[in-house]
Coordinates of C-alpha atoms and ligand atoms in Angstrom, one line a residue:
X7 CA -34.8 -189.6 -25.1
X8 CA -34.8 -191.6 -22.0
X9 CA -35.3 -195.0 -23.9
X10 CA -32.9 -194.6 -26.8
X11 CA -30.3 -197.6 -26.3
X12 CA -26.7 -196.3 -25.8
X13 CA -23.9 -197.7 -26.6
X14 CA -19.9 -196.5 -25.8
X15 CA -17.8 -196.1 -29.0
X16 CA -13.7 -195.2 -29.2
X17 CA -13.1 -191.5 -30.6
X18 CA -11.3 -193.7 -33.3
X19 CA -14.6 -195.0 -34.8
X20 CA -15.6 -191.0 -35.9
X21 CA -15.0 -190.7 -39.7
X22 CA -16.7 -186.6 -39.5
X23 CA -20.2 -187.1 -39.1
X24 CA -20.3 -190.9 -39.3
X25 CA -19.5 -193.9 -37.3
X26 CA -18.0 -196.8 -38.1
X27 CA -19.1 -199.6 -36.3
X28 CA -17.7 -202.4 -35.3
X29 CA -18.7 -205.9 -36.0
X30 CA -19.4 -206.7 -32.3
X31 CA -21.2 -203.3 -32.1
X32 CA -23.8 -204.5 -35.1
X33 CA -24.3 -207.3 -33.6
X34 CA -25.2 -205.9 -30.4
X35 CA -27.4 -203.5 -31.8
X36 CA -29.3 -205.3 -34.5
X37 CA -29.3 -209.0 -32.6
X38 CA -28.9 -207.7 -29.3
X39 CA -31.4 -204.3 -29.2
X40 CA -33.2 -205.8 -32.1
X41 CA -32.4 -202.4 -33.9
X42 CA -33.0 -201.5 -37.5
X43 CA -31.6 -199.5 -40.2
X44 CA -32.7 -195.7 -39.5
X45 CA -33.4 -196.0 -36.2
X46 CA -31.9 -193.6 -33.7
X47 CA -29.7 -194.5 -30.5
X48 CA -27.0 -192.8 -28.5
X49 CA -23.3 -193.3 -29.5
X50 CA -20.9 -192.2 -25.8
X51 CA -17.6 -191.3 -26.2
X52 CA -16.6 -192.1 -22.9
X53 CA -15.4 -188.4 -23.0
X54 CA -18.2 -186.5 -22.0
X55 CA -19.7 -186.4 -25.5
X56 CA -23.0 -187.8 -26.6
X57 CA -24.2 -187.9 -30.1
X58 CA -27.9 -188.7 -31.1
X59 CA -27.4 -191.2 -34.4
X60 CA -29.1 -193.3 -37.0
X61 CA -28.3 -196.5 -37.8
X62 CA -27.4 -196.3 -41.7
X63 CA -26.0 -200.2 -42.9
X64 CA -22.1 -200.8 -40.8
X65 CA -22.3 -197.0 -40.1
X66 CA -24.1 -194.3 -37.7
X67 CA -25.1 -190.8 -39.2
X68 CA -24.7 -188.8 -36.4
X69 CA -28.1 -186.2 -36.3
X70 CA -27.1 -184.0 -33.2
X71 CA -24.8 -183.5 -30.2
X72 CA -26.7 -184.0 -27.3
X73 CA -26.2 -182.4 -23.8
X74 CA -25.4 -184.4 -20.4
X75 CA -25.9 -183.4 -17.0
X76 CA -25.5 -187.1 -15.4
X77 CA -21.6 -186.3 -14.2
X78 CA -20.4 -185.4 -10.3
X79 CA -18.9 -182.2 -10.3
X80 CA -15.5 -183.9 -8.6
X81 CA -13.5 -186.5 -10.0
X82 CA -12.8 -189.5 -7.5
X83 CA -10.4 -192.0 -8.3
X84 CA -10.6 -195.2 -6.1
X85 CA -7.9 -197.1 -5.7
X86 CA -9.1 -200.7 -4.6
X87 CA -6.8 -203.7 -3.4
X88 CA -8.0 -206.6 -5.1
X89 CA -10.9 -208.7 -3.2
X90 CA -11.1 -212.5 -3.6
X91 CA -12.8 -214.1 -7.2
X92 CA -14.9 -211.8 -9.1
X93 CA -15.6 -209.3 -6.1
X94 CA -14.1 -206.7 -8.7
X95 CA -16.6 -207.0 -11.3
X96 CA -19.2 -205.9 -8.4
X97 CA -16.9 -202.6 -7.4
X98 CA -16.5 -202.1 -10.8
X99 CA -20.1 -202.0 -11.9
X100 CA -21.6 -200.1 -8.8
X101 CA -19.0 -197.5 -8.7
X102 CA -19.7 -196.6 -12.4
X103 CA -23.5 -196.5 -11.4
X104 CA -22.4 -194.2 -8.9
X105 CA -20.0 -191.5 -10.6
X106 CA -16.3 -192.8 -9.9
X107 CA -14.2 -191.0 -12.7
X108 CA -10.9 -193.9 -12.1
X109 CA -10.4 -196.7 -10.6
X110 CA -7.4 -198.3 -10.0
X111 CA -7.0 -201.8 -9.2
X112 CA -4.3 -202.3 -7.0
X113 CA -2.2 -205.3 -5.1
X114 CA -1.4 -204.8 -1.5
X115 CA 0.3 -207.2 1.1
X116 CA -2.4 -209.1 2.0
X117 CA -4.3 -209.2 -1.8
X118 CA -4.8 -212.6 -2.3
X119 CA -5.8 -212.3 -6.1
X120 CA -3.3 -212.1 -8.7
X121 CA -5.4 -210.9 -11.9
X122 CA -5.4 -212.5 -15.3
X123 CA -4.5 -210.5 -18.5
X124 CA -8.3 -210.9 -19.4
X125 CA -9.4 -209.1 -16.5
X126 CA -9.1 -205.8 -17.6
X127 CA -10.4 -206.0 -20.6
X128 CA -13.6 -207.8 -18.6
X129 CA -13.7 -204.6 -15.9
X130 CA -13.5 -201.9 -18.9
X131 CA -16.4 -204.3 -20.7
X132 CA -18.1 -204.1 -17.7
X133 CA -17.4 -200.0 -17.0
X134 CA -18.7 -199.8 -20.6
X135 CA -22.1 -201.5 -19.9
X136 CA -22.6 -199.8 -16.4
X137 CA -21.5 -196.3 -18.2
X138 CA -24.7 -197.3 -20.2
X139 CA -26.8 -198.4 -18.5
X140 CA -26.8 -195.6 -15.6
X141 CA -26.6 -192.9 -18.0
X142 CA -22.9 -191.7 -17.7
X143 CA -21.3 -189.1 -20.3
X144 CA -18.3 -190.6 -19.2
X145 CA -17.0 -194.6 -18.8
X146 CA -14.6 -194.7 -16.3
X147 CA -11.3 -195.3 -16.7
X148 CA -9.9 -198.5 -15.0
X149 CA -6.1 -198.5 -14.7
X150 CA -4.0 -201.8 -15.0
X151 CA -3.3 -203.1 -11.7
X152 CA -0.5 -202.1 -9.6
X153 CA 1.5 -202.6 -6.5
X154 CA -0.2 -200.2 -3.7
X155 CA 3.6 -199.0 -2.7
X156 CA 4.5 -197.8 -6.0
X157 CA 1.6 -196.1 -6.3
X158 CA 2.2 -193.8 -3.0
X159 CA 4.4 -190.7 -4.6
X160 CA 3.6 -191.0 -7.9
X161 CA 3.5 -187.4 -9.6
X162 CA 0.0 -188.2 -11.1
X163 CA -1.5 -189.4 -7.6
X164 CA -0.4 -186.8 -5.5
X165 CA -3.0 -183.5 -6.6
X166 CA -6.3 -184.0 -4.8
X167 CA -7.4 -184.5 -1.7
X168 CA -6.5 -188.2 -0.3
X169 CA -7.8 -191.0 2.0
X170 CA -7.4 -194.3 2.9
X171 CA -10.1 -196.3 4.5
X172 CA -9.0 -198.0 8.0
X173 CA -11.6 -200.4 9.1
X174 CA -10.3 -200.1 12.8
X175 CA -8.4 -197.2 14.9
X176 CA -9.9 -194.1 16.2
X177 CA -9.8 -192.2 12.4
X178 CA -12.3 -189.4 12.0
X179 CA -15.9 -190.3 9.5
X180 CA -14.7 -189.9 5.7
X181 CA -18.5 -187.7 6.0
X182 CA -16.3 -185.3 8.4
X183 CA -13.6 -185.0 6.3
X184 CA -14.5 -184.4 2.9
X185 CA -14.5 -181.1 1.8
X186 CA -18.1 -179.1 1.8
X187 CA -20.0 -178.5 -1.7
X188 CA -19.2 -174.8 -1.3
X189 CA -15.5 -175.6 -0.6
X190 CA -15.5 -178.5 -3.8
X191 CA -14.0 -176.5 -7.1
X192 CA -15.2 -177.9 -10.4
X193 CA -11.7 -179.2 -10.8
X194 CA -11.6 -180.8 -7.3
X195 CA -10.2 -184.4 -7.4
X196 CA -10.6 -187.0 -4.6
X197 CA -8.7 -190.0 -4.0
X198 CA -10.1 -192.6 -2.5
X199 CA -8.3 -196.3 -1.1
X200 CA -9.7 -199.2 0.2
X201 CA -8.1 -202.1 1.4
X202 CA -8.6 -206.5 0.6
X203 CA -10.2 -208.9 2.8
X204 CA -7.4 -208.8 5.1
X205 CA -6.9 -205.0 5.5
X206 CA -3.9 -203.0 4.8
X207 CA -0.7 -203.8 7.1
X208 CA 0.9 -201.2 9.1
X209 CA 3.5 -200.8 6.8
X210 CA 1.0 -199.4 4.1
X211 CA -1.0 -197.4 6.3
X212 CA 2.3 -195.5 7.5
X213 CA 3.7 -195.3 3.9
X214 CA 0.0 -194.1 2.9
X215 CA 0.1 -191.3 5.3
X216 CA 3.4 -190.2 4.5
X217 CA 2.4 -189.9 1.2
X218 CA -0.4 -187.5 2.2
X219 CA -3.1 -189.8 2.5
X220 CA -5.4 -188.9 5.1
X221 CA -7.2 -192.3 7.7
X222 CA -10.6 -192.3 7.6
X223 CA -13.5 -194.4 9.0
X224 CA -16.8 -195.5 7.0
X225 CA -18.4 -196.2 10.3
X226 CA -18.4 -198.8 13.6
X227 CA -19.0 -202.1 11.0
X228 CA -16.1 -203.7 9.6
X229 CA -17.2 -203.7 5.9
X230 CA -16.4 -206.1 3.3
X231 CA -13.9 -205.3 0.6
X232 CA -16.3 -205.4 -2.1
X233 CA -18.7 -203.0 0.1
X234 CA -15.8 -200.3 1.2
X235 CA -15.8 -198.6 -1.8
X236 CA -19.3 -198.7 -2.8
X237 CA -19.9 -196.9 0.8
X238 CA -17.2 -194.9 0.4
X239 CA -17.7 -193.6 -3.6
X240 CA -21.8 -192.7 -2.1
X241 CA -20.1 -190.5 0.8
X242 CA -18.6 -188.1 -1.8
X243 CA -21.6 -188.3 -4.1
X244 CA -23.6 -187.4 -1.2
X245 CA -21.0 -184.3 0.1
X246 CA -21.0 -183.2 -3.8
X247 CA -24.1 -183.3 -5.1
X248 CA -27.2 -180.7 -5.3
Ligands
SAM314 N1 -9.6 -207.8 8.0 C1 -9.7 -206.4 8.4 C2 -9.9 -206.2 9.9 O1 -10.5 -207.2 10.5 O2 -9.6 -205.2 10.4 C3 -10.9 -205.8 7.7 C4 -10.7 -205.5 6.2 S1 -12.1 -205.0 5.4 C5 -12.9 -206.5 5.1 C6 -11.5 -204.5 3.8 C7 -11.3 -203.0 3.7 O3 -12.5 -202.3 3.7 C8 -10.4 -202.4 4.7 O4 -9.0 -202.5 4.5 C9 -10.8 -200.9 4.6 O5 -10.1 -200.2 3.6 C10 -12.3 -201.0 4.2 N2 -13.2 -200.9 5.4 C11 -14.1 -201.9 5.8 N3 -14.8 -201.4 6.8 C12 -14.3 -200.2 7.1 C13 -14.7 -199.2 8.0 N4 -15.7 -199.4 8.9 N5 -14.1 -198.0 8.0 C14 -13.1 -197.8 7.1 N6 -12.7 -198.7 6.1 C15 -13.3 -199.9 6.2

């Protein structure tokens, strides 16, 4: 099973046991993976499903549901300001390799970048691949980008446990502060933010923790902003994971 290709397709494409595909799709698979008609791959929801199929001319018979076991038991958002050029596509694409569930791109202060339309559509492209490629059941969800203030005390934001990484100040290790595996319930949810190049200002830190978010440290190095949430995404899948 291990070398079928996979490839993510929208619930939409499902026609009851066949899947329409895309023209972008066929050409991936037959130029791209050099597929042929009845040959088996993987078709991903991007829900948690996975479906062995068959390519049959613009469609896939799907043969069997197949079962996962790639998936964190928490789900982590991350909620990263902006870094400089195309530092996103980096967080984007390691963080999927490593289990985030979210991610939401966000601009704070000091965020020097201010993203094109195009963007997103590049970071889910790139979620999609890295979903993929690392085996996920799931391909994250990356959110459109938003101000970091309007963000704090948002209904949807405010379950979960939630920190924000400080590079300086006396915080306590986000490894001492994460809850234990036995303590982590299959419906746990983390939020997790990191800041840009320049760090968050005061302002946001103090609005942060008013809004329950807890300081935390990744460690004596000051980390890039590309780096942060890489670090910080492996913390939790470290805590969480048997
Ligand atoms: N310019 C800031 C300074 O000198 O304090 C550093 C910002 S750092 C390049 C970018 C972001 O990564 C920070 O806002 C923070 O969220 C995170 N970060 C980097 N190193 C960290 C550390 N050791 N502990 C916690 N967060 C860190």
């Amino acid at each position: 099973m291990a070398q079928l290709q996979r490839i993510a397709i929208a619930p939409s494409q499902f026609q009851q046991d066949q899947i329409l595909l895309s023209p972008q799709q066929l050409h991936y698979l037959g130029r791209v993976l050099r597929l042929r008609e009845g040959d088996h791959f993987i078709a991903m929801d991007g829900m948690g499903k996975w479906w062995l199929v068959q390519l049959a001319g613009e469609q896939a018979q799907v043969l069997e549901l197949l079962s996962v076991e790639t998936e964190l038991p928490v789900t982590i958002t991350l909620m990263v300001a902006l870094p400089k050029g195309n530092g996103f596509d980096e967080v984007v694409r390691c963080c999927t390799e490593i289990g985030v569930t979210c991610i939401a791109p966000v601009i704070s202060d000091r965020t020097l970048l201010n993203p094109s339309p195009q963007k997103l559509e590049r970071w889910r492209r790139i979620a999609a691949e890295a979903a993929e490629q690392s085996e996920r059941a799931f391909v994250p969800t990356i959110l459109e980008p938003v101000a970091f203030m309007s963000i704090n005390g948002q209904e949807s934001m405010v379950n979960g446990q939630k920190y924000i990484c400080e590079a300086r100040g006396n915080f306590p290790h986000l490894k001492d502060c994460l809850p234990t595996k036995e303590q982590m319930t299959n419906d746990q949810e983390l939020i997790i933010a990191t800041g840009p190049e320049g760090g968050w200002t005061e302002q946001e830190i103090e609005n942060a923790i008013a809004s329950g978010f807890q300081p935390v440290s990744l460690g004596r190095r000051i980390l890039r902003a590309v780096t942060a949430p890489i670090v910080a995404l492996t913390l939790v899948t470290a805590a969480c994971e048997v």
